[in-house]
Short mmCIF file of C-alpha atoms in Angstrom, two decimals:
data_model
loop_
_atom_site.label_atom_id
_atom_site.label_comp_id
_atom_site.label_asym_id
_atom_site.label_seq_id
_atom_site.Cartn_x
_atom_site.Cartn_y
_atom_site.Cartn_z
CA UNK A 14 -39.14 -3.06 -24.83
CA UNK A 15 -37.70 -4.08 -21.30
CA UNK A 16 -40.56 -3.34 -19.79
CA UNK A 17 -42.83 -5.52 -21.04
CA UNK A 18 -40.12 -8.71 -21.47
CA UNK A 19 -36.53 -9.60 -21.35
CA UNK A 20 -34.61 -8.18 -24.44
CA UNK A 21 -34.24 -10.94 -26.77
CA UNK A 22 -31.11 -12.73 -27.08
CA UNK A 23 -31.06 -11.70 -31.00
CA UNK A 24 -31.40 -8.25 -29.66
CA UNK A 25 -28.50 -8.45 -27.79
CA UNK A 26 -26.70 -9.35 -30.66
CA UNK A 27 -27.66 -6.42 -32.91
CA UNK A 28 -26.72 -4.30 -30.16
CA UNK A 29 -23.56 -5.51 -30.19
CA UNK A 30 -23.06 -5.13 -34.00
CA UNK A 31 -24.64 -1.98 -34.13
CA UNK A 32 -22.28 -0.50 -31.34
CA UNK A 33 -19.18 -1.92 -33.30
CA UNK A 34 -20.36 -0.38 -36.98
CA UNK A 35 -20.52 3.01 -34.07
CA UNK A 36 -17.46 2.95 -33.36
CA UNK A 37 -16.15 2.09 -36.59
CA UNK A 38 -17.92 5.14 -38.03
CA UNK A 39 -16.82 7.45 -35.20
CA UNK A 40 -13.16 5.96 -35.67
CA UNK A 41 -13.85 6.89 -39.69
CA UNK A 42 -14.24 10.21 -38.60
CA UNK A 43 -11.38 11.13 -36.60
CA UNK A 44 -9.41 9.93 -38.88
CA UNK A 45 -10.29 12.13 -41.51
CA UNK A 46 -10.48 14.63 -39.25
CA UNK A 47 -7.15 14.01 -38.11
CA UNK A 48 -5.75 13.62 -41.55
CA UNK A 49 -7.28 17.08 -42.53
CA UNK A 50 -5.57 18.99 -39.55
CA UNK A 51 -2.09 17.42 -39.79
CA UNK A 52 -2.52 18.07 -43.87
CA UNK A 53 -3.14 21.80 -43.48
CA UNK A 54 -0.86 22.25 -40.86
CA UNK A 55 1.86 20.92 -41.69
CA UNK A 56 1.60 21.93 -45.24
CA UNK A 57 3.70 25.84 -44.95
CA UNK A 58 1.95 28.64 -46.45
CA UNK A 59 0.34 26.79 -49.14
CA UNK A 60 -0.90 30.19 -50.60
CA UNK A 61 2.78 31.28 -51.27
CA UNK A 62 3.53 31.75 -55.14
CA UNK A 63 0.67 28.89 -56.08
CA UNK A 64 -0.76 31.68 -59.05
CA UNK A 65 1.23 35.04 -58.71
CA UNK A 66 4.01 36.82 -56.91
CA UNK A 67 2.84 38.34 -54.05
CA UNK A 68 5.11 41.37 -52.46
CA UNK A 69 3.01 41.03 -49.30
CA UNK A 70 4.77 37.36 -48.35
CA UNK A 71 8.47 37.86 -49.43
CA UNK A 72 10.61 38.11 -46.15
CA UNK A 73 14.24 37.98 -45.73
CA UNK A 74 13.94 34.15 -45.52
CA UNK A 75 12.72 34.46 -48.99
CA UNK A 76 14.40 37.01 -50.69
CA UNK B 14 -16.79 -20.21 -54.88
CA UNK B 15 -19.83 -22.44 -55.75
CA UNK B 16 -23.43 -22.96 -54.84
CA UNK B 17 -22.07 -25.86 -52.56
CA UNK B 18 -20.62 -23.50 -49.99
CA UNK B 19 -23.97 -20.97 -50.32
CA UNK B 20 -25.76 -24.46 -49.48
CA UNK B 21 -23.76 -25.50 -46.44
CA UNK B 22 -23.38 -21.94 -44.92
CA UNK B 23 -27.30 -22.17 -44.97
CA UNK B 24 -27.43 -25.43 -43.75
CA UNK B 25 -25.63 -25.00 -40.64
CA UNK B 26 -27.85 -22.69 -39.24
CA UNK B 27 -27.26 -19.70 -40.87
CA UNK B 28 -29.23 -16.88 -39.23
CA UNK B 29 -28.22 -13.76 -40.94
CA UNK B 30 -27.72 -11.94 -37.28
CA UNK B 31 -23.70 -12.15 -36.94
CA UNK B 32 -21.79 -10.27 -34.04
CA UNK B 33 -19.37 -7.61 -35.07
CA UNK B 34 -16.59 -10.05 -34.02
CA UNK B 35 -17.96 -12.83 -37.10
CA UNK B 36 -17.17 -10.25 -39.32
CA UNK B 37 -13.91 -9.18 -37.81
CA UNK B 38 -12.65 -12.78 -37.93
CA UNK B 39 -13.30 -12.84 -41.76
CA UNK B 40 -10.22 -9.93 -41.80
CA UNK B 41 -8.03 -12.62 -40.63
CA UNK B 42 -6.60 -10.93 -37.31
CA UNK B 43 -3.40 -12.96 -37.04
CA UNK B 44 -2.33 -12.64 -40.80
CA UNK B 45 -2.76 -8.71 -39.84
CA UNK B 46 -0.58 -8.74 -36.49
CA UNK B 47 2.25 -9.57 -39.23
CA UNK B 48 1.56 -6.99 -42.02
CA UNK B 49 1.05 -4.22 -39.28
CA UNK B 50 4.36 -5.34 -37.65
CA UNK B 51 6.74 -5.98 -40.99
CA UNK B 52 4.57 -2.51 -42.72
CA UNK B 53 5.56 -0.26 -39.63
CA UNK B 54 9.10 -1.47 -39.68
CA UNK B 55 9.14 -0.94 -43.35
CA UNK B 56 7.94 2.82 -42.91
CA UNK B 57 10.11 3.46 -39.54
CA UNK B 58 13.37 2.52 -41.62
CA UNK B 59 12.92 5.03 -44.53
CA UNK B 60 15.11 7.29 -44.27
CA UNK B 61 12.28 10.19 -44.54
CA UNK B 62 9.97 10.67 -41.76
CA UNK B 63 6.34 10.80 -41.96
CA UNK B 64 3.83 12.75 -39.95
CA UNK B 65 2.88 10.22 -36.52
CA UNK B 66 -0.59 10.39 -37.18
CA UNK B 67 -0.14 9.90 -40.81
CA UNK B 68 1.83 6.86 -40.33
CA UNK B 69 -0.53 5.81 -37.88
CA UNK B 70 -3.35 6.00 -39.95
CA UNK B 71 -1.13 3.97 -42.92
CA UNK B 72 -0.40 1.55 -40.78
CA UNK B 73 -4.18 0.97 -40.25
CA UNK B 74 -5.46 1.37 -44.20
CA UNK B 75 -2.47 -0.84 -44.83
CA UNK B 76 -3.89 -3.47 -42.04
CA UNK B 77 -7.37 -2.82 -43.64
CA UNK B 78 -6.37 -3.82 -47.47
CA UNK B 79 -4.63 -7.24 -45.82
CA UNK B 80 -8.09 -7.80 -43.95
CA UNK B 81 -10.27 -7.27 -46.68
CA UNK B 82 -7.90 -9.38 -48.71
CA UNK B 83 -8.70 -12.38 -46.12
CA UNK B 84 -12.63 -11.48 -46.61
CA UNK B 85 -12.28 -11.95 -50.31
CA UNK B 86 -10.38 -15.12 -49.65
CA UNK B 87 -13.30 -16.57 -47.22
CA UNK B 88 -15.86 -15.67 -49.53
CA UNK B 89 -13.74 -17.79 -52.76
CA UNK B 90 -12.74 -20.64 -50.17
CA UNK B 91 -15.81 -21.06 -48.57
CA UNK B 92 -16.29 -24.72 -50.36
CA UNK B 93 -13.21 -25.98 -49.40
CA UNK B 94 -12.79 -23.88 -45.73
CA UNK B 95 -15.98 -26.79 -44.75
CA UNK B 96 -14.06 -29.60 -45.89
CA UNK B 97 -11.02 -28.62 -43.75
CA UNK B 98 -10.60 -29.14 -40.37
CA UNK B 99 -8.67 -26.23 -39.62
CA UNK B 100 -11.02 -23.71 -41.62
CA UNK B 101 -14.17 -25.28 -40.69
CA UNK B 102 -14.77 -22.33 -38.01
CA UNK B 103 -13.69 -19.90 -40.08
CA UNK B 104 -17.33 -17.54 -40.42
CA UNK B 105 -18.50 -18.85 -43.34
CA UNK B 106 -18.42 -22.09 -43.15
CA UNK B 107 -19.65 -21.79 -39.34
CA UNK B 108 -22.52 -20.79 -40.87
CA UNK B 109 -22.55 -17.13 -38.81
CA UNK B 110 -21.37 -14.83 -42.02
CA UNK B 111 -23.24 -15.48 -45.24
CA UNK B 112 -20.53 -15.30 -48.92
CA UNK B 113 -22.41 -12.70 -49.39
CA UNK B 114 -21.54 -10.66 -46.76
CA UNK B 115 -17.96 -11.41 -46.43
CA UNK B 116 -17.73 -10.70 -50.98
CA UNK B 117 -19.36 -7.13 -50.00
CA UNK B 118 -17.10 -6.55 -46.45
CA UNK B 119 -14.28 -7.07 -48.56
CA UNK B 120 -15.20 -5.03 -51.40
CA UNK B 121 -16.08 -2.22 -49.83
CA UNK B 122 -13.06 -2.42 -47.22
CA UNK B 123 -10.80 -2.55 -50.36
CA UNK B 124 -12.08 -0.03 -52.00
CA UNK B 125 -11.82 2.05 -48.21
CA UNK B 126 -8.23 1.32 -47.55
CA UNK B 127 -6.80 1.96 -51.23
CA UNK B 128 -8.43 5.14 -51.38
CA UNK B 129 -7.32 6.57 -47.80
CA UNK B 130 -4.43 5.56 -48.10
CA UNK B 131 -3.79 7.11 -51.92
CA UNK B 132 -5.32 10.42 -49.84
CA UNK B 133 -3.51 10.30 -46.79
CA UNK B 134 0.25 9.71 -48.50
CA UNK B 135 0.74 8.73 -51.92
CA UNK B 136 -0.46 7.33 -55.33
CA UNK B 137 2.42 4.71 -55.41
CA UNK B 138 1.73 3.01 -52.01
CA UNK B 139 -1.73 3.04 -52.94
CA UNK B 140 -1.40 1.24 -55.80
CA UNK B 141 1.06 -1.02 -54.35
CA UNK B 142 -1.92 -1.86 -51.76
CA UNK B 143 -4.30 -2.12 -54.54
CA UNK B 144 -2.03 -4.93 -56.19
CA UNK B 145 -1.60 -6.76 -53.20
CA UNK B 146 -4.84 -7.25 -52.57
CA UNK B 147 -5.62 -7.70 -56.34
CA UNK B 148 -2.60 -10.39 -56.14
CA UNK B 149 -3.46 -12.51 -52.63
CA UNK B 150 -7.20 -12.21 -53.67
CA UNK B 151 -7.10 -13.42 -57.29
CA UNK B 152 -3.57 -14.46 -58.74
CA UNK B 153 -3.43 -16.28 -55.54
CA UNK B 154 -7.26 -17.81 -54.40
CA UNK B 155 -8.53 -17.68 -57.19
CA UNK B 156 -6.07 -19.00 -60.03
CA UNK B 157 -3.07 -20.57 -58.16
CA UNK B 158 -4.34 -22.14 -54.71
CA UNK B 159 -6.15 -24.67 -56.54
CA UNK B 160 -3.88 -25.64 -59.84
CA UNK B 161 -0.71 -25.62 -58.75
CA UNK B 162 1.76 -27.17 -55.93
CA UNK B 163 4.12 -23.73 -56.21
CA UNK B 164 1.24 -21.82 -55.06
CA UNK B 165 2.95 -21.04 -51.61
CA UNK B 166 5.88 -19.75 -53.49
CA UNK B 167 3.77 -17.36 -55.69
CA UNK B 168 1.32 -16.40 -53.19
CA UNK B 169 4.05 -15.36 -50.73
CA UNK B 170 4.87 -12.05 -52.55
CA UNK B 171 1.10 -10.95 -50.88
CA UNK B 172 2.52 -11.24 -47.74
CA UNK B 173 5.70 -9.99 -48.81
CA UNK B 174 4.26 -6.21 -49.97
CA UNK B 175 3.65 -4.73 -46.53
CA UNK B 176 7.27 -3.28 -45.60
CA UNK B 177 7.64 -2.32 -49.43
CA UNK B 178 4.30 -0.49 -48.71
CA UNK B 179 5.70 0.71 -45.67
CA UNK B 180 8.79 2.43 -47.19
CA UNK B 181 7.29 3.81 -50.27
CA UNK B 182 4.18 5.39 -47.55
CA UNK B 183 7.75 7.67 -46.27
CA UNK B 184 9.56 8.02 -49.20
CA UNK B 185 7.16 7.79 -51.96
CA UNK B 186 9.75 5.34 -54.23
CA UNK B 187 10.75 1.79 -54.51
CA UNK B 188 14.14 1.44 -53.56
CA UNK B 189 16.69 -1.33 -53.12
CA UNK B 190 16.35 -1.88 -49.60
CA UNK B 191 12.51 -1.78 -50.28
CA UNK B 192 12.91 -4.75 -52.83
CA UNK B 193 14.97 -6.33 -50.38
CA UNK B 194 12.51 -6.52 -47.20
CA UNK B 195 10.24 -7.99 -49.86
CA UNK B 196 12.09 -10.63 -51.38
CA UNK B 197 13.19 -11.25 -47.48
CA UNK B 198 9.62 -12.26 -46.87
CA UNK B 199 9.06 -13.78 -50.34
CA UNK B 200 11.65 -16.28 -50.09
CA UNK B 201 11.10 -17.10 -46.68
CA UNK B 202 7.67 -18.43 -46.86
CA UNK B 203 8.12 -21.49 -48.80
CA UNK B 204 10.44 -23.08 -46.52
CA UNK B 205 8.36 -21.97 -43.23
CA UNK B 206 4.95 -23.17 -44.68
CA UNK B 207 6.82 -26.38 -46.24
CA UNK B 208 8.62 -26.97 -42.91
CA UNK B 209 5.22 -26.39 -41.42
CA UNK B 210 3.29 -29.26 -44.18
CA UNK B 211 6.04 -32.28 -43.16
CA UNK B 212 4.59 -32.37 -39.74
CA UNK B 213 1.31 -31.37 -39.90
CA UNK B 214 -1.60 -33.98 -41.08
CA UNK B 215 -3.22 -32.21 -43.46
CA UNK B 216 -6.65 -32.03 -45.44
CA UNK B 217 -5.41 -30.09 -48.08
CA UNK B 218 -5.77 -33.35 -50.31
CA UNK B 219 -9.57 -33.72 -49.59
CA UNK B 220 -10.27 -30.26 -50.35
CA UNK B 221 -8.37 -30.82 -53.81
CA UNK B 222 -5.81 -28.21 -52.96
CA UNK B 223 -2.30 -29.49 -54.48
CA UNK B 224 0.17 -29.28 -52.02
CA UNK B 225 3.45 -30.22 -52.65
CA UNK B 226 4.49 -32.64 -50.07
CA UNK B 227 1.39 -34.98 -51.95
CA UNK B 228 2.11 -33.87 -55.68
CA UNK B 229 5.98 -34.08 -55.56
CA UNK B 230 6.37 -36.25 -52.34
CA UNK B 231 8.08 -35.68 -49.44
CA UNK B 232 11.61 -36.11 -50.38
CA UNK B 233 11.12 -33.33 -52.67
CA UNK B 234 9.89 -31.15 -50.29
CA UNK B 235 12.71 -31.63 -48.26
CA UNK B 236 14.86 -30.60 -51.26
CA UNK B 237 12.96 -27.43 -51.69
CA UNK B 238 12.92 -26.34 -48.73
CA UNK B 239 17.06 -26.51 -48.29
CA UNK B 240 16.62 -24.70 -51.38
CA UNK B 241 14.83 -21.70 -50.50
CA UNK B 242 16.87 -21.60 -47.16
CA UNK B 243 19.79 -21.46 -49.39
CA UNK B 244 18.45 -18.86 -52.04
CA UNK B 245 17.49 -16.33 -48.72
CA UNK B 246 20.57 -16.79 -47.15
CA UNK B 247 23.21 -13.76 -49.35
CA UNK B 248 19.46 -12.02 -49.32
CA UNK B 249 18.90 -11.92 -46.03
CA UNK B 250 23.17 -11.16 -45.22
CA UNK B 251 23.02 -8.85 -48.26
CA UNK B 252 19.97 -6.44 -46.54
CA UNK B 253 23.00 -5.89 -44.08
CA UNK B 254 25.38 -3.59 -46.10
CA UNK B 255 22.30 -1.56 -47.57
CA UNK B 256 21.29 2.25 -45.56
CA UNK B 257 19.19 0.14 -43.67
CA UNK B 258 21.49 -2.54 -42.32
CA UNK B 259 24.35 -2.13 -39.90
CA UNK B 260 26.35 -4.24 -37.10
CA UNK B 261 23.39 -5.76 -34.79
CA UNK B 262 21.10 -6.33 -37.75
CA UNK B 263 24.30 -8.33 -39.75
CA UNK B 264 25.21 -10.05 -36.33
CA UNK B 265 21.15 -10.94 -36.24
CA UNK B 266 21.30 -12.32 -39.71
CA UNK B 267 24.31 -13.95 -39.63
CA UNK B 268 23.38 -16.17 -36.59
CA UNK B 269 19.66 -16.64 -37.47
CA UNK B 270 20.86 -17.93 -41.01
CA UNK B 271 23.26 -20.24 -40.10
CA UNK B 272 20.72 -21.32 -37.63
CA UNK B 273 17.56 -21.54 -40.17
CA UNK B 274 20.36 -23.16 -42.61
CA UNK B 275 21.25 -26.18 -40.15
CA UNK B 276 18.21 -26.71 -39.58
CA UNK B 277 16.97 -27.19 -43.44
CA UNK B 278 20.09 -29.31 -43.87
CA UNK B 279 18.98 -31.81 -41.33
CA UNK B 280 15.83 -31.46 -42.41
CA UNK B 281 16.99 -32.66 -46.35
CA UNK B 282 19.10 -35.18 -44.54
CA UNK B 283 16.23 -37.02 -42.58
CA UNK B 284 14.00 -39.50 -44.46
CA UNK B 285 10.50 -40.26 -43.24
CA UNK B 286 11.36 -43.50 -41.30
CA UNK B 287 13.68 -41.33 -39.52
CA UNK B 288 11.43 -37.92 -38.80
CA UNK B 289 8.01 -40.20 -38.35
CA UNK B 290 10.46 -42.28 -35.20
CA UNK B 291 11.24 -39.21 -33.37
CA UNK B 292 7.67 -37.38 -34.14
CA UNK B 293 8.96 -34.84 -36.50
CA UNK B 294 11.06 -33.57 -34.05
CA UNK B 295 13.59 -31.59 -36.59
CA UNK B 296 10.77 -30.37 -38.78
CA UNK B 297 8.96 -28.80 -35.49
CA UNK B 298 11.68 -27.05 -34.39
CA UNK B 299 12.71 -25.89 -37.43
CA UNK B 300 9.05 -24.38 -38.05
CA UNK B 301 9.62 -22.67 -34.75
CA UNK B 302 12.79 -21.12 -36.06
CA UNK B 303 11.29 -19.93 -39.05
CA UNK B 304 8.75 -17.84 -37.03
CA UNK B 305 11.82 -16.43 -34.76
CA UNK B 306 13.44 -15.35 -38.03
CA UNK B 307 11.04 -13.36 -39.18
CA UNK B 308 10.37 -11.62 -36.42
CA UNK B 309 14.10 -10.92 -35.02
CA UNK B 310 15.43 -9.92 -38.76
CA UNK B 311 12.67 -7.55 -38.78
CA UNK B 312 13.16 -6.37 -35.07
CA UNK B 313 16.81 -5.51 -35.82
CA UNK B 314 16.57 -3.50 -38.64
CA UNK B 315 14.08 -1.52 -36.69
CA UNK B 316 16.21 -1.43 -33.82
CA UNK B 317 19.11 0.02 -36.23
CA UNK B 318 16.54 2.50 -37.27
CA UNK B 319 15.64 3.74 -33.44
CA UNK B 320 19.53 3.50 -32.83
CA UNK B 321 20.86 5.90 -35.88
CA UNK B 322 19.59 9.01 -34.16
CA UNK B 323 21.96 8.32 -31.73
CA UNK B 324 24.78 8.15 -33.72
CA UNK B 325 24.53 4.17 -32.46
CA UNK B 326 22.73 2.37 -35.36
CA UNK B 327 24.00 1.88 -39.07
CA UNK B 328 27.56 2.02 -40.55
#
């Protein structure tokens, strides 16, 4: 497109709008990203006694 | 919203091609400066602590509900924002946002914030975000704005939610001290936006917006807003002996009240011969109190909340 002419001035504008719906997408992401990984981590051992008693995960803490 | 403001947006030039920042200003940036700030104070007081990223990303989908709150507004106001002198750049009437696009932003960015925040903390704040927007967007733009002179009063409470947002984000309940922050913000806004209307030459009249200084006159506004000033003082002192209160916040409230409290006395004292011969001097610097109140009552009970780790904050 710059090769043959100047870039519009309308095309400057969509740039700019389509670089902030970018960055609003990639912020979208990492946020759900984010929100998954601090969920799971910081959720203990979410597999403890959810269905049955397991043997295997009673420690002294526990008992 | 009518076909009038559809017709003027189009008329002025309206080219369909807005930058990102068109559509940013129709979240009403300044409005969400002051729900970030009172819905992160409301969250760091709790006395349960929430995962930094999580309140982080509350904060935001809190910040997002108020903006797409404002979008809905522009998109219902649009007929009156052009008839207003202080709205008349707002997007939409600028011509660089069409209703359209401002009814979908905020739609959509409703829908967003409610459910992220429902999934990143809990049903109740969610819902509490839900309703505010529900509340500043309909109960207030559409239904009171234009039919009645207490819509200030009423419409406050959507500006009063974020800290009660805040706090129920960490603790998942509403509480008393959560009811209080509210009711702090609720009852302040009538006397700040009245205080605000005696000095200020509105349009609000053109537009066919009933404000009271026109419907009730200003005498009467004068009366209400000693009123309100009166009505937040044992709220605002009160907030002091709750989990969240202690010394600096009382000393805070204390002073600022008996400040704000002056000032609405002189202000219920003065008649119009008397503020229109010194420009509306009392009324001006009582608005600028107003804003300080806010802020500093807010400011202290978060610095009582970075303080009580310390053993320094609190009773």
């Amino acid at each position: 497109m710059g090769y043959f002419r100047a870039d519009h001035e309308l095309h400057d504008r969509r740039k700019g709008r389509n670089l902030g719906v970018a960055a609003v997408l990639i912020g979208l992401i990492v946020i759900v990203f984010g929100l998954t990984y601090v969920k799971i981590t910081s959720g203990g051992s979410l597999e403890g006694f959810d269905h049955t008693v397991r043997p295997a995960l009673i420690t002294e803490d526990t008992q | 919203m009518t076909d009038v403001s559809y017709q003027t947006a189009k008329s002025a030039g309206q080219t369909g091609e807005a930058q990102f920042g068109d559509y940013f200003a129709l979240l009403k940036p300044r409005v969400m400066s002051l729900v970030v700030f009172t819905a992160l104070v409301g969250l760091l007081v709790a006395p349960v602590g929430v995962h930094p990223f999580v309140g982080f990303c509350a904060i935001l989908f809190i910040a997002v509900g108020a903006g797409a709150s404002g979008s809905l507004n522009m998109w219902w106001d649009a007929d009156i924002d052009v008839v207003m002198k202080r709205t008349a750049k707002r997007p939409i009437p600028a011509g660089k946002v069409t209703p359209d696009e401002a009814l979908g932003i905020g739609l959509a960015l409703s829908g967003f914030s409610v459910v992220l925040l429902w999934l990143a903390t809990n049903a109740l704040a969610a819902f509490l975000l839900a309703f505010t927007i529900f509340f500043y967007a309909v109960v207030y733009s559409m239904w009171l704005k234009r039919s009645t002179p207490q819509n200030i009063v009423i419409g406050g409470a959507a500006g009063a939610f974020p800290p009660m947002i805040g706090w129920v984000v960490a603790t998942g309940s509403i509480s008393v001290e959560a009811v209080l922050m509210f009711m702090l913000i609720f009852m302040w806004t009538p006397p700040h936006f009245w205080a605000l209307a005696l000095f200020m030459k509105s349009d609000y009249d053109d537009a066919g917006v009933p404000m009271l200084t026109v419907t009730h006159g200003r005498k009467s506004t004068r009366r209400h807003i000693l009123a309100y000033t009166l009505l937040l003082f044992p709220l605002a002192i009160g907030t002091a002996f709750t989990s969240i209160g202690g010394p600096i916040y009382l000393v805070t409230a204390v002073v600022l009240n008996v400040w704000f409290l002056k000032g609405a006395y002189d202000i219920w004292r003065r008649d119009e011969t008397q503020a229109e011969a010194d420009n509306y001097k009392v009324e001006k610097s009582v608005f600028k109190v107003s804003l300080l109140y806010l802020f500093l009552h807010f400011g202290a009970l978060l610095v009582e909340a970075v303080l009580r780790p310390y053993g320094l904050g609190g009773w």
